[in-house]
Coordinates of C-alpha atoms and ligand atoms in Angstrom, one line a residue:
E1454 CA 0.0 0.0 0.0
R1455 CA 2.7 2.3 1.0
A1456 CA 4.4 2.2 -2.4
K1457 CA 1.3 3.8 -3.9
Y1458 CA 2.0 7.1 -2.2
D1459 CA 5.7 6.9 -1.6
G1460 CA 7.4 9.5 -3.7
V1461 CA 4.6 11.9 -3.7
S1462 CA 6.6 15.0 -2.9
F1463 CA 3.9 17.1 -1.3
L1464 CA 3.3 14.4 1.3
A1465 CA 4.1 16.7 4.2
F1466 CA 1.6 15.4 6.7
S1467 CA 2.1 12.4 8.9
D1468 CA 1.9 8.9 7.6
S1469 CA -1.1 8.1 9.7
L1470 CA -3.1 11.1 8.4
A1471 CA -2.1 10.1 4.9
E1472 CA -3.1 6.6 5.5
A1473 CA -6.5 7.7 6.9
M1474 CA -7.1 9.9 3.9
F1475 CA -6.0 7.3 1.5
G1476 CA -8.1 4.7 3.2
R1477 CA -11.2 6.9 3.1
Y1478 CA -10.6 7.7 -0.6
E1479 CA -10.2 4.0 -1.5
L1480 CA -13.2 3.0 0.6
L1481 CA -15.4 5.7 -1.0
K1482 CA -14.3 4.6 -4.5
D1483 CA -15.1 1.0 -3.6
L1484 CA -18.4 1.9 -2.1
R1485 CA -19.5 3.9 -5.2
E1486 CA -18.6 0.9 -7.3
A1487 CA -20.4 -1.6 -4.9
I1488 CA -23.6 0.5 -5.0
V1489 CA -23.5 0.6 -8.8
N1490 CA -22.8 -3.1 -9.2
D1491 CA -25.2 -4.5 -6.6
G1492 CA -22.5 -5.2 -4.1
I1493 CA -24.7 -4.0 -1.2
V1494 CA -27.0 -6.8 -0.3
A1495 CA -30.1 -6.7 1.9
Y1496 CA -30.2 -9.1 4.8
F1497 CA -33.5 -9.7 6.7
Q1498 CA -34.1 -10.0 10.4
P1499 CA -37.5 -11.4 11.5
K1500 CA -39.7 -9.5 13.9
L1501 CA -41.9 -11.6 16.1
D1502 CA -44.9 -11.5 18.3
F1503 CA -43.1 -13.4 20.9
K1504 CA -46.2 -14.0 23.0
T1505 CA -47.8 -16.1 20.3
N1506 CA -44.5 -16.9 18.6
T1507 CA -45.7 -15.6 15.2
L1508 CA -43.8 -13.8 12.5
I1509 CA -45.0 -10.2 12.1
G1510 CA -42.4 -8.9 9.6
F1511 CA -38.8 -8.4 8.7
E1512 CA -36.3 -5.5 8.9
A1513 CA -33.9 -5.1 5.9
L1514 CA -30.3 -4.4 6.9
A1515 CA -27.6 -3.4 4.4
R1516 CA -24.5 -5.7 4.1
W1517 CA -21.5 -4.8 2.0
I1518 CA -19.8 -7.9 0.6
Y1519 CA -16.4 -6.5 -0.1
K1520 CA -14.4 -7.5 -3.2
D1521 CA -12.2 -9.8 -1.1
G1522 CA -15.3 -11.6 0.2
T1523 CA -15.3 -10.1 3.7
F1524 CA -18.3 -8.3 5.2
I1525 CA -18.2 -4.6 6.0
P1526 CA -20.8 -3.7 8.6
P1527 CA -23.2 -0.8 8.1
D1528 CA -21.6 1.2 10.9
Q1529 CA -18.5 1.5 8.7
F1530 CA -20.2 2.6 5.5
I1531 CA -23.6 4.2 6.1
A1532 CA -22.1 7.3 7.5
L1533 CA -19.7 7.5 4.6
A1534 CA -22.6 7.0 2.2
E1535 CA -24.5 9.8 3.9
S1536 CA -21.6 12.3 3.8
S1537 CA -20.8 11.6 0.2
G1538 CA -24.2 11.7 -1.3
L1539 CA -24.4 8.0 -2.0
I1540 CA -27.0 7.1 0.6
D1541 CA -30.0 7.8 -1.8
K1542 CA -28.9 5.2 -4.3
L1543 CA -28.1 2.7 -1.5
D1544 CA -31.4 3.1 0.2
Q1545 CA -33.3 2.9 -3.1
Q1546 CA -31.6 -0.4 -3.7
M1547 CA -32.6 -1.6 -0.3
V1548 CA -36.2 -0.7 -1.0
R1549 CA -36.0 -2.6 -4.3
Q1550 CA -34.4 -5.7 -2.8
S1551 CA -37.0 -5.6 0.0
C1552 CA -39.8 -5.4 -2.6
R1553 CA -38.4 -8.5 -4.3
A1554 CA -38.1 -10.2 -0.9
I1555 CA -41.8 -9.4 -0.2
N1556 CA -42.8 -11.0 -3.4
A1557 CA -40.5 -14.0 -2.9
L1558 CA -42.1 -14.5 0.5
K1559 CA -45.6 -14.1 -0.9
A1560 CA -44.8 -16.8 -3.4
I1561 CA -44.2 -19.3 -0.5
G1562 CA -47.4 -18.1 1.3
V1563 CA -45.8 -15.7 3.8
H1564 CA -47.4 -12.3 3.8
V1565 CA -45.5 -9.9 6.1
P1566 CA -44.2 -6.4 5.7
I1567 CA -40.6 -5.5 5.5
S1568 CA -39.2 -2.3 7.0
V1569 CA -36.3 -0.4 5.4
N1570 CA -34.0 2.0 7.1
V1571 CA -33.9 5.4 5.5
A1572 CA -31.7 8.4 6.1
G1573 CA -33.4 11.6 7.2
S1574 CA -31.5 13.6 4.6
E1575 CA -33.1 11.5 1.9
I1576 CA -36.8 11.7 3.0
I1577 CA -36.7 15.5 2.8
R1578 CA -35.6 15.5 -0.8
P1579 CA -38.5 16.9 -3.0
D1580 CA -38.4 13.8 -5.3
Y1581 CA -38.3 11.2 -2.6
F1582 CA -42.1 10.6 -2.7
D1583 CA -42.1 10.1 -6.5
C1584 CA -39.1 7.8 -6.5
F1585 CA -40.5 5.7 -3.8
N1586 CA -43.9 5.5 -5.5
S1587 CA -42.5 4.4 -8.9
L1588 CA -40.2 1.9 -7.2
L1589 CA -43.2 0.2 -5.5
A1590 CA -45.2 0.3 -8.8
E1591 CA -42.4 -1.2 -10.8
E1592 CA -41.9 -4.0 -8.3
D1593 CA -45.7 -4.4 -7.8
V1594 CA -45.7 -4.1 -4.1
P1595 CA -48.7 -2.5 -2.2
Y1596 CA -48.0 0.4 0.2
D1597 CA -49.0 -1.5 3.3
M1598 CA -46.3 -4.2 2.8
I1599 CA -43.3 -1.8 3.1
E1600 CA -42.4 0.3 6.2
L1601 CA -39.8 3.0 6.7
E1602 CA -37.5 3.3 9.7
I1603 CA -36.0 6.6 10.6
T1604 CA -33.9 7.2 13.7
E1605 CA -35.3 9.4 16.4
S1606 CA -32.3 11.7 16.3
Q1607 CA -32.6 12.3 12.5
F1608 CA -36.4 12.7 12.8
I1609 CA -36.0 15.4 15.4
E1610 CA -33.3 17.3 13.5
E1611 CA -35.6 18.3 10.7
K1612 CA -39.0 17.2 12.0
S1613 CA -41.2 19.7 10.1
Y1614 CA -39.8 18.8 6.7
I1615 CA -39.6 15.1 7.4
N1616 CA -43.1 15.0 8.8
A1617 CA -44.6 16.6 5.8
H1618 CA -43.1 14.0 3.6
L1619 CA -43.9 11.1 5.9
S1620 CA -47.5 12.1 6.4
A1621 CA -48.1 11.8 2.6
L1622 CA -46.6 8.3 2.8
K1623 CA -48.5 7.3 5.9
D1624 CA -51.7 8.4 4.2
L1625 CA -51.0 5.8 1.5
G1626 CA -50.6 3.1 4.2
V1627 CA -46.8 3.0 4.6
G1628 CA -45.9 2.3 8.2
I1629 CA -43.5 4.7 9.8
N1630 CA -41.1 3.5 12.5
I1631 CA -39.1 5.7 14.8
D1632 CA -35.9 3.7 15.3
D1633 CA -33.6 3.7 18.3
F1634 CA -36.3 5.4 20.4
G1635 CA -35.1 6.7 23.7
T1636 CA -31.7 7.8 22.5
G1637 CA -33.0 11.2 21.3
Y1638 CA -35.0 13.7 23.2
S1639 CA -38.4 13.6 21.8
S1640 CA -41.5 13.0 23.8
L1641 CA -44.1 10.3 23.0
A1642 CA -46.9 12.8 23.4
Y1643 CA -45.3 15.0 20.8
L1644 CA -44.6 12.1 18.4
S1645 CA -48.2 11.1 18.6
T1646 CA -49.1 14.3 16.8
L1647 CA -46.9 13.3 13.9
S1648 CA -47.1 10.6 11.2
V1649 CA -45.5 7.9 13.3
S1650 CA -47.0 4.4 13.6
T1651 CA -44.4 2.4 15.4
I1652 CA -41.9 3.0 18.2
K1653 CA -38.8 0.9 18.1
I1654 CA -37.2 0.9 21.6
D1655 CA -33.5 1.2 21.4
H1656 CA -31.5 -2.0 22.3
S1657 CA -29.7 -0.1 25.1
F1658 CA -32.8 -0.2 27.3
V1659 CA -33.3 -3.9 26.6
W1660 CA -29.7 -4.6 27.5
R1661 CA -29.7 -2.5 30.7
M1662 CA -33.1 -3.1 32.1
D1663 CA -32.0 -6.0 34.3
E1664 CA -29.3 -4.1 36.0
S1665 CA -30.7 -0.6 36.1
E1666 CA -33.9 0.2 37.9
K1667 CA -34.0 3.6 36.2
D1668 CA -33.9 2.0 32.7
W1669 CA -36.5 -0.5 33.8
K1670 CA -38.8 2.4 34.8
I1671 CA -38.2 4.3 31.6
L1672 CA -38.9 1.2 29.6
K1673 CA -42.1 0.6 31.5
M1674 CA -43.2 4.1 30.9
I1675 CA -42.4 4.1 27.1
I1676 CA -44.3 0.8 26.6
E1677 CA -47.4 1.9 28.6
L1678 CA -47.6 5.4 27.2
G1679 CA -46.7 4.2 23.7
H1680 CA -49.6 1.8 23.7
N1681 CA -52.0 4.3 25.3
L1682 CA -51.1 6.8 22.5
G1683 CA -51.9 4.2 19.9
F1684 CA -48.4 3.3 18.7
N1685 CA -47.1 -0.2 18.0
V1686 CA -44.2 -0.8 20.3
I1687 CA -41.4 -3.1 19.3
A1688 CA -38.1 -3.9 21.1
E1689 CA -34.8 -4.5 19.4
G1690 CA -31.7 -6.4 20.4
I1691 CA -33.4 -9.1 22.4
E1692 CA -30.7 -11.6 23.2
T1693 CA -31.9 -13.6 26.2
E1694 CA -35.0 -15.4 27.4
Q1695 CA -34.9 -13.2 30.5
Q1696 CA -35.0 -10.1 28.4
K1697 CA -37.9 -11.5 26.5
N1698 CA -39.8 -12.5 29.6
H1699 CA -39.2 -9.1 31.2
L1700 CA -40.5 -7.3 28.1
L1701 CA -43.6 -9.5 28.2
S1702 CA -44.2 -8.6 31.9
L1703 CA -44.1 -5.0 30.9
G1704 CA -46.6 -5.6 28.1
C1705 CA -44.3 -5.5 25.1
E1706 CA -45.0 -8.5 22.9
H1707 CA -43.2 -7.5 19.7
G1708 CA -39.5 -7.6 19.0
Q1709 CA -36.5 -8.7 17.2
G1710 CA -33.1 -9.9 18.2
Y1711 CA -30.4 -12.7 18.1
L1712 CA -32.6 -14.7 20.5
F1713 CA -34.9 -15.3 17.6
A1714 CA -32.7 -14.9 14.5
K1715 CA -29.8 -12.9 13.2
P1716 CA -30.2 -11.0 9.9
M1717 CA -30.1 -13.5 7.0
S1718 CA -29.6 -13.5 3.3
L1719 CA -32.8 -13.7 1.2
E1720 CA -32.1 -17.4 0.5
K1721 CA -31.8 -18.2 4.2
T1722 CA -34.8 -16.0 5.0
L1723 CA -37.0 -18.0 2.7
K1724 CA -35.9 -21.2 4.2
W1725 CA -36.3 -19.8 7.7
A1726 CA -39.8 -18.5 6.9
Q1727 CA -40.8 -21.8 5.4
A1728 CA -39.6 -23.9 8.3
D1729 CA -41.4 -21.5 10.7
Ligands
LIG2979 P1 -30.8 -0.3 13.3 O1 -31.8 0.0 12.2 O2 -31.2 0.1 14.7 O3 -30.7 -1.9 13.3 C1 -30.5 -2.8 14.4 C2 -29.1 -3.3 14.5 O4 -29.0 -4.2 15.6 C3 -28.6 -4.0 13.3 O5 -27.2 -3.8 13.1 C4 -28.8 -5.5 13.7 O6 -28.1 -6.4 13.0 C5 -28.5 -5.4 15.1 N1 -29.1 -6.4 16.0 C6 -30.3 -7.0 15.8 N2 -30.6 -7.8 16.8 C7 -29.5 -7.8 17.7 C8 -29.2 -8.5 18.9 O7 -29.9 -9.3 19.5 N3 -28.0 -8.2 19.5 C9 -27.1 -7.3 18.9 N4 -25.9 -7.1 19.5 N5 -27.4 -6.6 17.7 C10 -28.6 -6.9 17.1 P2 -26.6 -3.5 11.7 O8 -27.1 -4.4 10.7 O9 -25.1 -3.5 12.0 O10 -27.0 -2.0 11.4 C11 -26.6 -0.9 12.1 C12 -27.3 0.3 11.8 O11 -27.0 0.8 10.5 C13 -28.9 0.2 11.7 O12 -29.4 0.2 13.1 C14 -29.3 1.3 10.9 O13 -29.4 2.5 11.6 C15 -28.1 1.4 9.9 N6 -28.5 0.7 8.6 C16 -28.4 -0.6 8.3 N7 -28.8 -0.8 7.0 C17 -29.2 0.4 6.6 C18 -29.7 0.9 5.3 O14 -30.0 0.1 4.4 N8 -29.9 2.2 5.1 C19 -29.6 3.1 6.1 N9 -29.9 4.4 5.9 N10 -29.2 2.7 7.3 C20 -29.0 1.4 7.6
LIG2980 MG1 -33.7 0.0 11.9
LIG2981 MG1 -32.6 0.5 16.0
LIG2982 MG1 -29.3 1.7 15.3

């Protein structure tokens, strides 16, 4: 690697900085290429009603299968895609792949919606609605089979714009999920005046509730108030039976996590759904 920029005479800054910049540039180049060539693949994690043990949907999660065959996790490329203007294309591909998964599941008799993560910066684009619309039409997927997930922090940042765009989608039947709920500073009462249908409780509460009485109380409050205000409430990151049982005792019956299944390729998802 070093030989590639050895001999560049203006290389006055430190090696590590050069390496960081070179690395970022290379990664960005590869990411752009991956997005164009379908190198970003949607994996699907089931969501369950764990009281009745029934499948209620899937979440699509982006996986970058790097040219050397290794996996690059979203934490390492979503932010890069957002800051370099590539996120739109990436998220569009995730919607398209999710639509195809919805139809592939339908073909084996499984009719559940799939939720797709979407960047706040993207929803506020004036052409988002039209793009989303034509994608669903092209793939022949009805509005109530696809949901959008937007993180609480991004939602709050530009709530008035985002809400205007989301309310148009919600009117068509598209479910709107507030992701990582509890990590931002919005109130449920306020959210209930906006176009939100589902609250996804951040995994940090699920992981801490057994050690921290404070988190237990916050969780209890979110679940109760969430239900009273008419939201679906779903917990993420459930890893143990104990966490599942504690959520049940607090009245939360919907969730996803490694306890049930990890995110899976479409092929594995279909097998998993069939065996279920
Ligand atoms: P998220 O939407 O909150 O997704 C949940 C994350 O928790 C996923 O990580 C999932 O694999 C992981 N997870 C699920 N169950 C468990 C569990 O029981 N234990 C543990 N330790 N982890 C669990 P992942 O796939 O690495 O995604 C990270 C974040 O990247 C996502 O958080 C989402 O904000 C973002 N992201 C992923 N795919 C996309 C995408 O297509 N578009 C956009 N804009 N963002 C995406
Ligand atoms: Mg999500
Ligand atoms: Mg989340
Ligand atoms: Mg997250």
